mmCIF file of C-alpha atoms and ligand atoms in Angstrom:
data_model
loop_
_atom_site.group_PDB
_atom_site.id
_atom_site.type_symbol
_atom_site.label_atom_id
_atom_site.label_comp_id
_atom_site.label_asym_id
_atom_site.label_seq_id
_atom_site.Cartn_x
_atom_site.Cartn_y
_atom_site.Cartn_z
ATOM 1 C CA MET A 1 25.443 17.788 3.775
ATOM 2 C CA LYS A 2 22.062 16.346 2.967
ATOM 3 C CA THR A 3 20.503 17.859 -0.146
ATOM 4 C CA THR A 4 16.837 18.760 -0.143
ATOM 5 C CA PRO A 5 14.905 17.178 -3.003
ATOM 6 C CA THR A 6 13.317 19.736 -5.310
ATOM 7 C CA ILE A 7 10.375 17.472 -6.158
ATOM 8 C CA PRO A 8 7.735 17.749 -3.434
ATOM 9 C CA ALA A 9 7.032 14.686 -1.331
ATOM 10 C CA LEU A 10 4.144 12.592 -2.587
ATOM 11 C CA LEU A 11 3.003 12.056 0.973
ATOM 12 C CA SER A 12 4.067 14.303 3.772
ATOM 13 C CA VAL A 13 3.276 13.330 7.350
ATOM 14 C CA ARG A 14 3.766 15.988 10.022
ATOM 15 C CA ASN A 15 3.466 15.526 13.771
ATOM 16 C CA VAL A 16 0.784 12.861 13.457
ATOM 17 C CA HIS A 17 -0.745 11.579 16.674
ATOM 18 C CA LYS A 18 -3.367 8.887 17.128
ATOM 19 C CA ASP A 19 -4.725 7.423 20.349
ATOM 20 C CA PHE A 20 -7.062 4.488 20.810
ATOM 21 C CA GLY A 21 -8.698 5.325 24.112
ATOM 22 C CA PRO A 22 -5.872 5.387 26.666
ATOM 23 C CA THR A 23 -3.434 3.748 24.217
ATOM 24 C CA PRO A 24 -1.209 6.157 22.272
ATOM 25 C CA ALA A 25 -0.591 4.458 18.909
ATOM 26 C CA LEU A 26 1.199 7.322 17.119
ATOM 27 C CA ARG A 27 3.117 9.956 19.050
ATOM 28 C CA GLY A 28 4.309 12.613 16.630
ATOM 29 C CA ILE A 29 5.237 11.008 13.326
ATOM 30 C CA ASP A 30 7.110 12.996 10.664
ATOM 31 C CA LEU A 31 7.701 11.202 7.404
ATOM 32 C CA ASP A 32 8.034 12.086 3.716
ATOM 33 C CA VAL A 33 7.414 9.582 0.949
ATOM 34 C CA HIS A 34 8.965 10.579 -2.354
ATOM 35 C CA PRO A 35 7.474 9.915 -5.775
ATOM 36 C CA GLY A 36 8.501 6.565 -7.193
ATOM 37 C CA GLU A 37 10.203 5.196 -4.102
ATOM 38 C CA VAL A 38 9.568 1.867 -2.422
ATOM 39 C CA LEU A 39 9.570 2.546 1.305
ATOM 40 C CA ALA A 40 9.695 -0.267 3.860
ATOM 41 C CA VAL A 41 8.167 0.434 7.272
ATOM 42 C CA MET A 42 9.556 -1.853 9.942
ATOM 43 C CA GLY A 43 9.312 -2.054 13.718
ATOM 44 C CA PRO A 44 8.070 -4.237 16.560
ATOM 45 C CA SER A 45 4.530 -5.551 16.855
ATOM 46 C CA GLY A 46 2.216 -2.929 18.322
ATOM 47 C CA SER A 47 4.583 -0.053 17.500
ATOM 48 C CA GLY A 48 2.002 1.711 15.301
ATOM 49 C CA LYS A 49 2.895 0.648 11.754
ATOM 50 C CA SER A 50 -0.617 -0.275 10.608
ATOM 51 C CA THR A 51 -2.081 2.783 12.320
ATOM 52 C CA LEU A 52 0.436 4.972 10.487
ATOM 53 C CA LEU A 53 -0.418 3.346 7.174
ATOM 54 C CA HIS A 54 -4.128 3.851 7.831
ATOM 55 C CA CYS A 55 -3.603 7.541 8.630
ATOM 56 C CA MET A 56 -1.411 8.034 5.540
ATOM 57 C CA ALA A 57 -3.888 6.317 3.243
ATOM 58 C CA GLY A 58 -6.966 8.137 4.498
ATOM 59 C CA VAL A 59 -8.449 5.022 6.066
ATOM 60 C CA MET A 60 -8.715 6.870 9.386
ATOM 61 C CA PRO A 61 -8.026 10.493 10.333
ATOM 62 C CA PRO A 62 -5.249 11.259 12.816
ATOM 63 C CA ASP A 63 -6.141 13.027 16.066
ATOM 64 C CA HIS A 64 -3.454 15.666 15.486
ATOM 65 C CA GLY A 65 -1.048 16.587 12.730
ATOM 66 C CA THR A 66 -1.323 16.564 8.966
ATOM 67 C CA VAL A 67 -1.001 14.139 6.082
ATOM 68 C CA THR A 68 -0.608 15.936 2.774
ATOM 69 C CA TYR A 69 -0.819 14.197 -0.578
ATOM 70 C CA THR A 70 0.637 15.987 -3.582
ATOM 71 C CA ARG A 71 -0.422 14.362 -6.790
ATOM 72 C CA PRO A 72 2.436 13.466 -9.090
ATOM 73 C CA ASN A 73 2.725 16.029 -11.902
ATOM 74 C CA ALA A 74 0.290 18.344 -10.135
ATOM 75 C CA PRO A 75 2.176 20.004 -7.280
ATOM 76 C CA GLU A 76 -0.451 22.749 -7.094
ATOM 77 C CA GLY A 77 -3.071 20.116 -6.362
ATOM 78 C CA SER A 78 -2.083 19.170 -2.817
ATOM 79 C CA VAL A 79 -4.747 17.497 -0.734
ATOM 80 C CA GLU A 80 -4.655 17.536 3.037
ATOM 81 C CA ILE A 81 -5.928 14.028 3.618
ATOM 82 C CA SER A 82 -6.058 14.460 7.380
ATOM 83 C CA ILE A 83 -8.909 16.982 7.240
ATOM 84 C CA LEU A 84 -11.059 15.258 4.629
ATOM 85 C CA GLY A 85 -14.376 13.719 5.621
ATOM 86 C CA GLU A 86 -15.192 10.042 5.202
ATOM 87 C CA ALA A 87 -16.694 10.360 1.696
ATOM 88 C CA ALA A 88 -13.820 12.440 0.321
ATOM 89 C CA ARG A 89 -11.252 10.051 1.812
ATOM 90 C CA SER A 90 -13.037 7.121 0.293
ATOM 91 C CA ALA A 91 -13.111 8.807 -3.140
ATOM 92 C CA LEU A 92 -9.418 9.633 -2.871
ATOM 93 C CA ARG A 93 -8.536 6.050 -1.922
ATOM 94 C CA LEU A 94 -10.471 4.719 -4.867
ATOM 95 C CA SER A 95 -8.939 7.058 -7.427
ATOM 96 C CA GLU A 96 -5.333 7.218 -6.182
ATOM 97 C CA PHE A 97 -4.436 4.326 -3.886
ATOM 98 C CA GLY A 98 -4.166 0.554 -3.976
ATOM 99 C CA PHE A 99 -4.070 -1.740 -0.941
ATOM 100 C CA VAL A 100 -2.633 -5.183 -0.209
ATOM 101 C CA PHE A 101 -2.919 -6.867 3.175
ATOM 102 C CA GLN A 102 -1.347 -9.919 4.791
ATOM 103 C CA TYR A 103 -4.279 -12.182 4.011
ATOM 104 C CA GLY A 104 -5.361 -10.995 0.544
ATOM 105 C CA GLN A 105 -8.878 -10.124 1.733
ATOM 106 C CA LEU A 106 -10.348 -11.214 -1.554
ATOM 107 C CA LEU A 107 -14.111 -11.535 -1.701
ATOM 108 C CA PRO A 108 -14.567 -15.296 -1.237
ATOM 109 C CA GLU A 109 -17.727 -15.617 -3.326
ATOM 110 C CA LEU A 110 -16.232 -13.897 -6.394
ATOM 111 C CA THR A 111 -13.835 -15.537 -8.833
ATOM 112 C CA ALA A 112 -10.233 -14.356 -8.973
ATOM 113 C CA VAL A 113 -10.826 -12.339 -12.131
ATOM 114 C CA ASP A 114 -14.007 -10.768 -10.755
ATOM 115 C CA ASN A 115 -12.122 -9.745 -7.608
ATOM 116 C CA VAL A 116 -9.564 -7.965 -9.780
ATOM 117 C CA THR A 117 -12.235 -6.105 -11.765
ATOM 118 C CA ILE A 118 -13.747 -4.469 -8.642
ATOM 119 C CA PRO A 119 -11.673 -1.250 -8.547
ATOM 120 C CA LEU A 120 -12.241 -0.727 -12.274
ATOM 121 C CA LEU A 121 -15.999 -1.308 -12.039
ATOM 122 C CA LEU A 122 -16.200 1.085 -9.075
ATOM 123 C CA ALA A 123 -14.374 3.676 -11.177
ATOM 124 C CA GLY A 124 -16.909 3.279 -13.980
ATOM 125 C CA THR A 125 -15.009 1.055 -16.428
ATOM 126 C CA LYS A 126 -17.298 -1.110 -18.579
ATOM 127 C CA ARG A 127 -17.414 -4.747 -17.488
ATOM 128 C CA ARG A 128 -15.972 -6.154 -20.707
ATOM 129 C CA GLU A 129 -13.011 -3.788 -20.595
ATOM 130 C CA ALA A 130 -12.514 -4.453 -16.870
ATOM 131 C CA LEU A 131 -12.458 -8.220 -17.506
ATOM 132 C CA ARG A 132 -9.961 -7.776 -20.324
ATOM 133 C CA LYS A 133 -7.614 -5.733 -18.140
ATOM 134 C CA ALA A 134 -8.015 -8.017 -15.124
ATOM 135 C CA SER A 135 -7.302 -11.160 -17.171
ATOM 136 C CA GLY A 136 -4.259 -9.538 -18.768
ATOM 137 C CA LEU A 137 -2.842 -8.619 -15.395
ATOM 138 C CA LEU A 138 -3.507 -12.070 -13.909
ATOM 139 C CA GLU A 139 -1.671 -13.565 -16.849
ATOM 140 C CA ARG A 140 1.180 -11.140 -16.297
ATOM 141 C CA LEU A 141 1.363 -12.331 -12.684
ATOM 142 C CA GLY A 142 1.648 -15.958 -13.731
ATOM 143 C CA LEU A 143 -2.001 -16.808 -13.138
ATOM 144 C CA ALA A 144 -3.152 -17.608 -16.657
ATOM 145 C CA GLY A 145 -5.994 -20.129 -16.427
ATOM 146 C CA GLN A 146 -6.632 -19.429 -12.714
ATOM 147 C CA GLY A 147 -9.028 -16.518 -13.173
ATOM 148 C CA GLU A 148 -12.234 -18.535 -12.831
ATOM 149 C CA LYS A 149 -11.216 -20.056 -9.496
ATOM 150 C CA LEU A 150 -12.651 -18.871 -6.216
ATOM 151 C CA PRO A 151 -10.123 -17.500 -3.698
ATOM 152 C CA GLY A 152 -10.545 -20.642 -1.556
ATOM 153 C CA GLU A 153 -9.336 -22.748 -4.479
ATOM 154 C CA LEU A 154 -6.032 -20.864 -4.803
ATOM 155 C CA SER A 155 -2.763 -21.378 -2.946
ATOM 156 C CA GLY A 156 -1.624 -18.632 -0.565
ATOM 157 C CA GLY A 157 0.894 -17.300 -3.066
ATOM 158 C CA GLN A 158 -1.654 -17.377 -5.901
ATOM 159 C CA ALA A 159 -4.254 -15.574 -3.775
ATOM 160 C CA GLN A 160 -1.693 -12.921 -2.844
ATOM 161 C CA ARG A 161 -0.890 -12.383 -6.519
ATOM 162 C CA VAL A 162 -4.625 -11.912 -7.185
ATOM 163 C CA ALA A 163 -4.689 -9.366 -4.347
ATOM 164 C CA ILE A 164 -1.770 -7.564 -5.984
ATOM 165 C CA ALA A 165 -3.550 -7.582 -9.332
ATOM 166 C CA ARG A 166 -6.612 -6.077 -7.668
ATOM 167 C CA ALA A 167 -4.502 -3.412 -5.944
ATOM 168 C CA MET A 168 -2.636 -2.486 -9.129
ATOM 169 C CA VAL A 169 -5.239 -2.889 -11.880
ATOM 170 C CA ALA A 170 -6.327 0.750 -11.759
ATOM 171 C CA GLU A 171 -2.666 1.849 -11.800
ATOM 172 C CA PRO A 172 -2.723 3.661 -8.454
ATOM 173 C CA ALA A 173 -0.283 6.454 -7.631
ATOM 174 C CA VAL A 174 0.464 4.819 -4.273
ATOM 175 C CA LEU A 175 0.330 1.194 -3.180
ATOM 176 C CA PHE A 176 -0.054 0.625 0.563
ATOM 177 C CA ALA A 177 0.922 -2.878 1.577
ATOM 178 C CA ASP A 178 0.612 -4.221 5.140
ATOM 179 C CA GLU A 179 2.729 -7.379 5.434
ATOM 180 C CA PRO A 180 1.931 -8.356 1.825
ATOM 181 C CA THR A 181 3.968 -11.541 2.059
ATOM 182 C CA GLY A 182 3.548 -12.142 5.792
ATOM 183 C CA SER A 183 1.454 -15.269 5.304
ATOM 184 C CA LEU A 184 3.738 -16.887 2.712
ATOM 185 C CA ASP A 185 6.761 -19.149 2.885
ATOM 186 C CA SER A 186 10.033 -17.548 1.819
ATOM 187 C CA LEU A 187 10.019 -18.876 -1.750
ATOM 188 C CA ALA A 188 6.434 -17.769 -2.435
ATOM 189 C CA ALA A 189 7.152 -14.450 -0.720
ATOM 190 C CA GLU A 190 10.131 -13.795 -2.947
ATOM 191 C CA ASN A 191 8.142 -14.669 -6.033
ATOM 192 C CA VAL A 192 5.247 -12.382 -5.062
ATOM 193 C CA LEU A 193 7.593 -9.504 -4.162
ATOM 194 C CA THR A 194 9.556 -9.760 -7.379
ATOM 195 C CA LEU A 195 6.355 -9.598 -9.431
ATOM 196 C CA LEU A 196 4.984 -6.774 -7.308
ATOM 197 C CA LEU A 197 8.104 -4.662 -7.698
ATOM 198 C CA GLU A 198 8.318 -5.290 -11.450
ATOM 199 C CA LEU A 199 4.767 -4.099 -11.771
ATOM 200 C CA VAL A 200 5.085 -1.002 -9.577
ATOM 201 C CA ARG A 201 8.251 0.119 -11.350
ATOM 202 C CA GLU A 202 6.514 -0.299 -14.704
ATOM 203 C CA VAL A 203 3.426 1.670 -13.646
ATOM 204 C CA GLY A 204 5.460 4.221 -11.631
ATOM 205 C CA THR A 205 3.548 3.502 -8.440
ATOM 206 C CA THR A 206 5.067 4.619 -5.139
ATOM 207 C CA VAL A 207 5.006 1.934 -2.440
ATOM 208 C CA VAL A 208 4.634 2.091 1.325
ATOM 209 C CA MET A 209 5.160 -1.467 2.576
ATOM 210 C CA ILE A 210 5.026 -2.660 6.163
ATOM 211 C CA THR A 211 7.132 -5.705 6.853
ATOM 212 C CA HIS A 212 8.669 -7.582 9.777
ATOM 213 C CA ASP A 213 11.056 -9.359 7.495
ATOM 214 C CA PRO A 214 14.487 -7.829 6.773
ATOM 215 C CA ARG A 215 14.670 -9.896 3.569
ATOM 216 C CA THR A 216 11.483 -8.226 2.370
ATOM 217 C CA ALA A 217 12.708 -4.792 3.449
ATOM 218 C CA ALA A 218 15.869 -5.390 1.428
ATOM 219 C CA TYR A 219 13.746 -5.033 -1.717
ATOM 220 C CA ALA A 220 12.879 -1.449 -0.741
ATOM 221 C CA ASP A 221 14.800 1.714 -1.666
ATOM 222 C CA ARG A 222 14.644 2.969 1.914
ATOM 223 C CA GLU A 223 13.392 1.837 5.273
ATOM 224 C CA VAL A 224 12.113 3.556 8.377
ATOM 225 C CA ILE A 225 11.589 2.009 11.789
ATOM 226 C CA VAL A 226 8.524 2.753 13.900
ATOM 227 C CA ARG A 227 9.076 2.363 17.646
ATOM 228 C CA ASP A 228 6.494 3.272 20.279
ATOM 229 C CA GLY A 229 4.537 5.390 17.830
ATOM 230 C CA MET A 230 7.542 7.370 16.654
ATOM 231 C CA ILE A 231 9.985 7.073 13.784
ATOM 232 C CA GLY A 232 13.100 5.599 15.339
ATOM 233 C CA ALA A 233 16.705 5.591 14.271
ATOM 234 C CA GLY A 234 18.020 3.035 11.848
ATOM 235 C CA HIS A 235 17.300 4.304 8.352
ATOM 236 C CA ARG A 236 18.915 2.505 5.495
ATOM 237 C CA VAL A 237 19.122 4.381 2.234
ATOM 238 C CA ALA A 238 19.961 2.422 -0.882
ATOM 239 C CA ALA A 239 23.111 3.612 -2.652
HETATM 240 N N1 LIG B 1 -8.771 -0.309 16.499
HETATM 241 C C1 LIG B 1 -8.013 -0.261 17.602
HETATM 242 N N2 LIG B 1 -8.545 -0.140 18.823
HETATM 243 C C2 LIG B 1 -7.778 -0.069 19.936
HETATM 244 N N3 LIG B 1 -6.428 -0.124 19.914
HETATM 245 C C3 LIG B 1 -5.845 -0.251 18.723
HETATM 246 C C4 LIG B 1 -6.578 -0.340 17.499
HETATM 247 N N4 LIG B 1 -5.700 -0.457 16.470
HETATM 248 C C5 LIG B 1 -4.486 -0.454 17.032
HETATM 249 N N5 LIG B 1 -4.548 -0.336 18.367
HETATM 250 C C6 LIG B 1 -3.402 -0.260 19.313
HETATM 251 O O1 LIG B 1 -2.497 0.712 18.813
HETATM 252 C C7 LIG B 1 -1.151 0.269 18.936
HETATM 253 C C8 LIG B 1 -0.521 0.205 17.543
HETATM 254 O O2 LIG B 1 -1.165 -0.817 16.792
HETATM 255 P P1 LIG B 1 -0.801 -1.151 15.268
HETATM 256 O O3 LIG B 1 -1.814 -2.096 14.777
HETATM 257 O O4 LIG B 1 -0.620 0.120 14.532
HETATM 258 O O5 LIG B 1 0.627 -1.868 15.457
HETATM 259 P P2 LIG B 1 1.545 -2.593 14.376
HETATM 260 O O6 LIG B 1 2.891 -1.958 14.479
HETATM 261 O O7 LIG B 1 0.881 -2.593 13.053
HETATM 262 O O8 LIG B 1 1.641 -4.077 14.968
HETATM 263 P P3 LIG B 1 1.741 -5.506 14.191
HETATM 264 O O9 LIG B 1 3.147 -5.600 13.704
HETATM 265 O O10 LIG B 1 1.452 -6.492 15.272
HETATM 266 O O11 LIG B 1 0.709 -5.513 13.103
HETATM 267 C C9 LIG B 1 -1.227 -1.071 19.649
HETATM 268 O O12 LIG B 1 -1.029 -0.830 21.027
HETATM 269 C C10 LIG B 1 -2.630 -1.555 19.375
HETATM 270 O O13 LIG B 1 -3.080 -2.374 20.411
HETATM 271 MG MG1 LIG B 2 0.095 -4.093 11.868
#
């Protein structure tokens, strides 16, 4: 018999629906994400993966259903993300979440190190301290000496490591990644994923990672499949 975990889910999604005009993108999603786990979200193109991630991360509100975030070590401090307004969602994202996308989405006119400082500066960290932390993390990700380059001067794998540094520099509770290695060849992808997972395990960040690639999903502790806006069968739970 399946045992119920005593620690509350970090993110709890219940009966979430989202339509885009006549298109139903999510049709009753139930999903729990547990503290510290790396969850892979797989499924066909157009099945609703990115929409689900956006609803979970407070990027957009669902039409129906709830997304509840229970801060680690503060179970009494649950936040129902799905009913927050734009400003509160934005504040929550900044203080608790990190994001990585398929194409890093670095600011092209800022150097690599300046890109990484952004979340810290937005959170009120002094510039000198932010630069120190950002440089340290870039070094940690194998980018020593690359910090003064503009994103356009970096390789795809380097740019994706900068994006990871930016997502992780403020030590978020949850990292949301949408095809983080989708634009990379398999060797660069493996390198980026290995560094990412080392870092998240060290910080204790929980990860929700969308991927098409079974080799990428194999790095996760657990995977769920989204099909036609619903969680389908086919879970794999690591031993
Ligand atoms: N902003 C939007 N406006 C209108 N329709 C949208 C919008 N975003 C998503 N959709 C639709 O919602 C459905 C789910 O899209 P979503 O982007 O979540 O899929 P996905 O699983 O992430 O696909 P992919 O693997 O191709 O990224 C699709 O039918 C898509 O066309
Ligand atoms: Mg998508």
